[in-house]
Amino acid sequence: MNCVICRTPGIDGCIQLMNEYRMLNNIRHHSLVVAQVADALFCGLEDGTQSTPLLDRKLIITGALLHDIAKTPCLEETCDHAALGGQICEEHGYPEIGAIVREHVILQDHDPDRYRSGLFNEKEIVYYADKRVRHDEIVSLEERLIYILDHYARDDQRLQKLIRENFERCLILEEALFTILPFRSDELEARVRFPQPPPGKEFDPWD
């Protein structure tokens, strides 16, 4: 997916797309935190690793901001929000972002050998960052897994099995990432800087 010049909409363009597809405010908050986590991962990898030349920071941030672009349409009628989100991004002329969005739930190219070589791509950074954010709170993979099983699988044994398998793959990715990153997985939140709202006012990242 890496390219010399990847076309991205920029922050203003991301907000326009969020408005166009009626992204709910809680999903905007989630997307902003995922983008902050993804950027913290990028910055950590940037320090003396082989992966840096292959990663596009703008692509990571915009991919994270738009990873749930189809959530509202898919809440209104049952659909695969990752697949529809990828299609939406492609239709707007952002195929590289579309590829990230399409695989933010399940990666198609799970490659532990490449991970162990210290090589990661933008899809994997956004995929992992999303797994570490429950609503707008940074949590462990274990905490996120419990939440997803409770809210999306419940008594569906087949779906539970698929979700657990996906998280097992994510654990392998996490182990490889934090072998290289200059901080531990439980220190990730400390690497993300959150602006503080004025007293008595809820923080709105889109003000």
mmCIF file of C-alpha atoms in Angstrom:
data_model
loop_
_atom_site.group_PDB
_atom_site.id
_atom_site.type_symbol
_atom_site.label_atom_id
_atom_site.label_comp_id
_atom_site.label_asym_id
_atom_site.label_seq_id
_atom_site.Cartn_x
_atom_site.Cartn_y
_atom_site.Cartn_z
ATOM 1 C CA MET A 1 0.000 0.000 0.000
ATOM 2 C CA ASN A 2 2.944 2.320 0.556
ATOM 3 C CA CYS A 3 3.358 4.919 -2.149
ATOM 4 C CA VAL A 4 5.536 7.910 -2.889
ATOM 5 C CA ILE A 5 2.586 10.309 -2.743
ATOM 6 C CA CYS A 6 -0.677 9.163 -1.162
ATOM 7 C CA ARG A 7 -3.596 11.516 -1.630
ATOM 8 C CA THR A 8 -5.339 12.363 1.651
ATOM 9 C CA PRO A 9 -8.158 14.808 2.441
ATOM 10 C CA GLY A 10 -6.360 16.519 5.338
ATOM 11 C CA ILE A 11 -8.011 17.279 8.680
ATOM 12 C CA ASP A 12 -10.541 19.730 7.209
ATOM 13 C CA GLY A 13 -11.464 17.211 4.524
ATOM 14 C CA CYS A 14 -11.909 14.492 7.159
ATOM 15 C CA ILE A 15 -14.315 16.710 9.091
ATOM 16 C CA GLN A 16 -16.262 17.463 5.900
ATOM 17 C CA LEU A 17 -16.612 13.752 5.222
ATOM 18 C CA MET A 18 -17.682 13.129 8.820
ATOM 19 C CA ASN A 19 -20.377 15.768 8.402
ATOM 20 C CA GLU A 20 -21.473 14.402 5.037
ATOM 21 C CA TYR A 21 -21.886 10.895 6.439
ATOM 22 C CA ARG A 22 -23.468 12.174 9.668
ATOM 23 C CA MET A 23 -20.839 10.725 11.981
ATOM 24 C CA LEU A 24 -22.168 10.827 15.538
ATOM 25 C CA ASN A 25 -20.264 12.891 18.069
ATOM 26 C CA ASN A 26 -19.271 9.885 20.201
ATOM 27 C CA ILE A 27 -17.832 8.188 17.110
ATOM 28 C CA ARG A 28 -15.905 11.383 16.285
ATOM 29 C CA HIS A 29 -14.406 11.332 19.780
ATOM 30 C CA HIS A 30 -13.457 7.670 19.353
ATOM 31 C CA SER A 31 -11.901 8.357 15.947
ATOM 32 C CA LEU A 32 -9.875 11.271 17.301
ATOM 33 C CA VAL A 33 -8.440 9.143 20.115
ATOM 34 C CA VAL A 34 -7.640 6.319 17.669
ATOM 35 C CA ALA A 35 -5.785 8.876 15.518
ATOM 36 C CA GLN A 36 -3.852 10.108 18.558
ATOM 37 C CA VAL A 37 -2.917 6.553 19.538
ATOM 38 C CA ALA A 38 -1.889 5.713 15.968
ATOM 39 C CA ASP A 39 0.267 8.825 15.815
ATOM 40 C CA ALA A 40 1.904 7.953 19.149
ATOM 41 C CA LEU A 41 2.774 4.544 17.705
ATOM 42 C CA PHE A 42 4.162 6.146 14.551
ATOM 43 C CA CYS A 43 6.318 8.543 16.572
ATOM 44 C CA GLY A 44 7.649 5.681 18.675
ATOM 45 C CA LEU A 45 8.505 3.613 15.607
ATOM 46 C CA GLU A 46 10.139 6.620 13.982
ATOM 47 C CA ASP A 47 13.029 6.431 16.427
ATOM 48 C CA GLY A 48 15.643 4.233 14.785
ATOM 49 C CA THR A 49 13.557 1.443 13.274
ATOM 50 C CA GLN A 50 13.447 -0.113 9.836
ATOM 51 C CA SER A 51 9.725 0.627 9.524
ATOM 52 C CA THR A 52 9.994 4.418 9.424
ATOM 53 C CA PRO A 53 10.771 4.838 5.686
ATOM 54 C CA LEU A 54 7.736 2.716 4.834
ATOM 55 C CA LEU A 55 5.181 4.563 6.933
ATOM 56 C CA ASP A 56 3.204 7.617 5.842
ATOM 57 C CA ARG A 57 2.187 9.677 8.880
ATOM 58 C CA LYS A 58 -0.581 11.613 7.106
ATOM 59 C CA LEU A 59 -2.035 8.390 5.782
ATOM 60 C CA ILE A 60 -2.049 6.870 9.274
ATOM 61 C CA ILE A 61 -3.748 9.880 10.862
ATOM 62 C CA THR A 62 -6.396 10.345 8.172
ATOM 63 C CA GLY A 63 -7.020 6.610 7.977
ATOM 64 C CA ALA A 64 -7.605 6.577 11.735
ATOM 65 C CA LEU A 65 -9.900 9.604 11.602
ATOM 66 C CA LEU A 66 -12.015 8.023 8.860
ATOM 67 C CA HIS A 67 -11.930 4.369 9.941
ATOM 68 C CA ASP A 68 -15.554 4.550 11.188
ATOM 69 C CA ILE A 69 -16.870 6.843 8.443
ATOM 70 C CA ALA A 70 -19.651 4.345 7.627
ATOM 71 C CA LYS A 71 -20.732 3.661 11.216
ATOM 72 C CA THR A 72 -23.861 5.857 11.082
ATOM 73 C CA PRO A 73 -25.232 4.392 7.811
ATOM 74 C CA CYS A 74 -24.557 0.888 9.156
ATOM 75 C CA LEU A 75 -26.324 1.632 12.440
ATOM 76 C CA GLU A 76 -29.412 2.556 10.434
ATOM 77 C CA GLU A 77 -29.342 -0.565 8.279
ATOM 78 C CA THR A 78 -27.300 -3.713 8.783
ATOM 79 C CA CYS A 79 -24.089 -3.591 6.783
ATOM 80 C CA ASP A 80 -20.344 -4.130 7.095
ATOM 81 C CA HIS A 81 -19.118 -0.690 8.163
ATOM 82 C CA ALA A 82 -15.493 -1.502 7.318
ATOM 83 C CA ALA A 83 -16.330 -2.572 3.760
ATOM 84 C CA LEU A 84 -18.728 0.322 3.180
ATOM 85 C CA GLY A 85 -16.246 2.781 4.707
ATOM 86 C CA GLY A 86 -13.532 1.577 2.356
ATOM 87 C CA GLN A 87 -15.884 2.014 -0.582
ATOM 88 C CA ILE A 88 -16.813 5.545 0.535
ATOM 89 C CA CYS A 89 -13.157 6.587 0.745
ATOM 90 C CA GLU A 90 -12.421 5.133 -2.677
ATOM 91 C CA GLU A 91 -15.415 6.918 -4.211
ATOM 92 C CA HIS A 92 -14.041 10.198 -2.877
ATOM 93 C CA GLY A 93 -10.668 9.519 -4.501
ATOM 94 C CA TYR A 94 -8.723 8.140 -1.517
ATOM 95 C CA PRO A 95 -7.967 4.481 -2.333
ATOM 96 C CA GLU A 96 -5.065 4.194 0.136
ATOM 97 C CA ILE A 97 -7.283 5.391 2.962
ATOM 98 C CA GLY A 98 -10.015 3.069 1.722
ATOM 99 C CA ALA A 99 -7.637 0.120 2.080
ATOM 100 C CA ILE A 100 -6.916 1.079 5.711
ATOM 101 C CA VAL A 101 -10.595 1.552 6.527
ATOM 102 C CA ARG A 102 -11.555 -1.749 4.905
ATOM 103 C CA GLU A 103 -9.114 -3.686 7.121
ATOM 104 C CA HIS A 104 -9.414 -1.848 10.431
ATOM 105 C CA VAL A 105 -11.573 -4.649 11.876
ATOM 106 C CA ILE A 106 -9.775 -7.686 10.430
ATOM 107 C CA LEU A 107 -6.403 -7.605 8.698
ATOM 108 C CA GLN A 108 -6.154 -9.555 5.456
ATOM 109 C CA ASP A 109 -2.365 -9.867 5.515
ATOM 110 C CA HIS A 110 -1.388 -11.167 8.952
ATOM 111 C CA ASP A 111 2.391 -11.662 8.710
ATOM 112 C CA PRO A 112 4.174 -12.472 12.009
ATOM 113 C CA ASP A 113 7.512 -12.996 10.260
ATOM 114 C CA ARG A 114 7.391 -9.472 8.834
ATOM 115 C CA TYR A 115 6.378 -8.094 12.222
ATOM 116 C CA ARG A 116 9.351 -9.785 13.855
ATOM 117 C CA SER A 117 11.564 -8.113 11.254
ATOM 118 C CA GLY A 118 10.321 -4.734 12.509
ATOM 119 C CA LEU A 119 8.274 -3.977 9.401
ATOM 120 C CA PHE A 120 4.720 -2.687 9.719
ATOM 121 C CA ASN A 121 2.314 -0.885 7.415
ATOM 122 C CA GLU A 122 -0.306 1.825 7.897
ATOM 123 C CA LYS A 123 -3.164 -0.687 7.978
ATOM 124 C CA GLU A 124 -1.608 -2.477 10.930
ATOM 125 C CA ILE A 125 -0.971 0.713 12.903
ATOM 126 C CA VAL A 126 -4.601 1.869 12.550
ATOM 127 C CA TYR A 127 -5.954 -1.651 13.140
ATOM 128 C CA TYR A 128 -3.988 -1.957 16.392
ATOM 129 C CA ALA A 129 -4.765 1.589 17.528
ATOM 130 C CA ASP A 130 -8.495 0.958 17.084
ATOM 131 C CA LYS A 131 -8.272 -2.196 19.194
ATOM 132 C CA ARG A 132 -6.783 -0.163 22.047
ATOM 133 C CA VAL A 133 -9.626 2.396 22.210
ATOM 134 C CA ARG A 134 -12.986 1.630 23.852
ATOM 135 C CA HIS A 135 -15.248 4.581 23.073
ATOM 136 C CA ASP A 136 -12.750 7.390 23.818
ATOM 137 C CA GLU A 137 -10.749 5.544 26.496
ATOM 138 C CA ILE A 138 -7.405 3.831 25.938
ATOM 139 C CA VAL A 139 -7.599 0.295 27.314
ATOM 140 C CA SER A 140 -5.694 -2.982 27.091
ATOM 141 C CA LEU A 141 -6.444 -5.525 24.377
ATOM 142 C CA GLU A 142 -7.929 -7.789 27.039
ATOM 143 C CA GLU A 143 -10.361 -5.083 28.179
ATOM 144 C CA ARG A 144 -11.330 -4.299 24.587
ATOM 145 C CA LEU A 145 -11.897 -7.993 23.862
ATOM 146 C CA ILE A 146 -14.255 -8.343 26.839
ATOM 147 C CA TYR A 147 -16.231 -5.316 25.654
ATOM 148 C CA ILE A 148 -16.539 -6.563 22.065
ATOM 149 C CA LEU A 149 -17.566 -10.071 23.135
ATOM 150 C CA ASP A 150 -20.217 -8.644 25.457
ATOM 151 C CA HIS A 151 -21.642 -6.153 22.950
ATOM 152 C CA TYR A 152 -21.350 -8.024 19.648
ATOM 153 C CA ALA A 153 -21.144 -11.772 20.299
ATOM 154 C CA ARG A 154 -22.922 -12.662 23.556
ATOM 155 C CA ASP A 155 -24.405 -16.161 23.004
ATOM 156 C CA ASP A 156 -23.136 -16.544 19.424
ATOM 157 C CA GLN A 157 -20.393 -19.155 19.827
ATOM 158 C CA ARG A 158 -19.266 -18.949 16.204
ATOM 159 C CA LEU A 159 -18.858 -15.168 16.373
ATOM 160 C CA GLN A 160 -17.086 -15.420 19.732
ATOM 161 C CA LYS A 161 -14.570 -17.815 18.171
ATOM 162 C CA LEU A 162 -13.901 -15.466 15.233
ATOM 163 C CA ILE A 163 -13.468 -12.454 17.540
ATOM 164 C CA ARG A 164 -11.050 -14.341 19.803
ATOM 165 C CA GLU A 165 -9.014 -15.512 16.806
ATOM 166 C CA ASN A 166 -8.793 -11.924 15.555
ATOM 167 C CA PHE A 167 -7.553 -10.736 18.943
ATOM 168 C CA GLU A 168 -4.984 -13.552 19.104
ATOM 169 C CA ARG A 169 -3.550 -12.161 15.867
ATOM 170 C CA CYS A 170 -3.635 -8.674 17.335
ATOM 171 C CA LEU A 171 -1.697 -9.902 20.386
ATOM 172 C CA ILE A 172 1.032 -11.186 18.063
ATOM 173 C CA LEU A 173 1.157 -7.787 16.366
ATOM 174 C CA GLU A 174 1.247 -6.055 19.760
ATOM 175 C CA GLU A 175 4.154 -8.173 20.977
ATOM 176 C CA ALA A 176 6.175 -7.349 17.855
ATOM 177 C CA LEU A 177 5.363 -3.634 18.024
ATOM 178 C CA PHE A 178 6.409 -3.293 21.649
ATOM 179 C CA THR A 179 9.601 -5.217 21.081
ATOM 180 C CA ILE A 180 10.649 -2.189 19.012
ATOM 181 C CA LEU A 181 8.763 0.699 20.590
ATOM 182 C CA PRO A 182 10.652 2.596 23.339
ATOM 183 C CA PHE A 183 7.776 2.134 25.821
ATOM 184 C CA ARG A 184 5.602 -0.696 27.118
ATOM 185 C CA SER A 185 2.065 -1.434 25.972
ATOM 186 C CA ASP A 186 0.699 -0.267 29.342
ATOM 187 C CA GLU A 187 2.506 3.064 28.869
ATOM 188 C CA LEU A 188 0.748 3.881 25.599
ATOM 189 C CA GLU A 189 -1.795 6.209 27.182
ATOM 190 C CA ALA A 190 0.990 8.323 28.669
ATOM 191 C CA ARG A 191 2.283 8.892 25.132
ATOM 192 C CA VAL A 192 -1.006 10.436 24.021
ATOM 193 C CA ARG A 193 -1.555 14.059 24.942
ATOM 194 C CA PHE A 194 -5.167 15.029 25.553
ATOM 195 C CA PRO A 195 -6.188 18.701 25.654
ATOM 196 C CA GLN A 196 -8.064 19.550 28.842
ATOM 197 C CA PRO A 197 -11.543 21.158 28.600
ATOM 198 C CA PRO A 198 -12.394 24.333 30.539
ATOM 199 C CA PRO A 199 -13.987 23.656 33.961
ATOM 200 C CA GLY A 200 -17.615 22.663 33.598
ATOM 201 C CA LYS A 201 -17.489 22.191 29.822
ATOM 202 C CA GLU A 202 -17.329 18.913 27.937
ATOM 203 C CA PHE A 203 -14.422 18.747 25.504
ATOM 204 C CA ASP A 204 -15.489 18.945 21.860
ATOM 205 C CA PRO A 205 -12.548 18.118 19.548
ATOM 206 C CA TRP A 206 -14.316 19.692 16.586
ATOM 207 C CA ASP A 207 -14.770 23.197 18.046
#
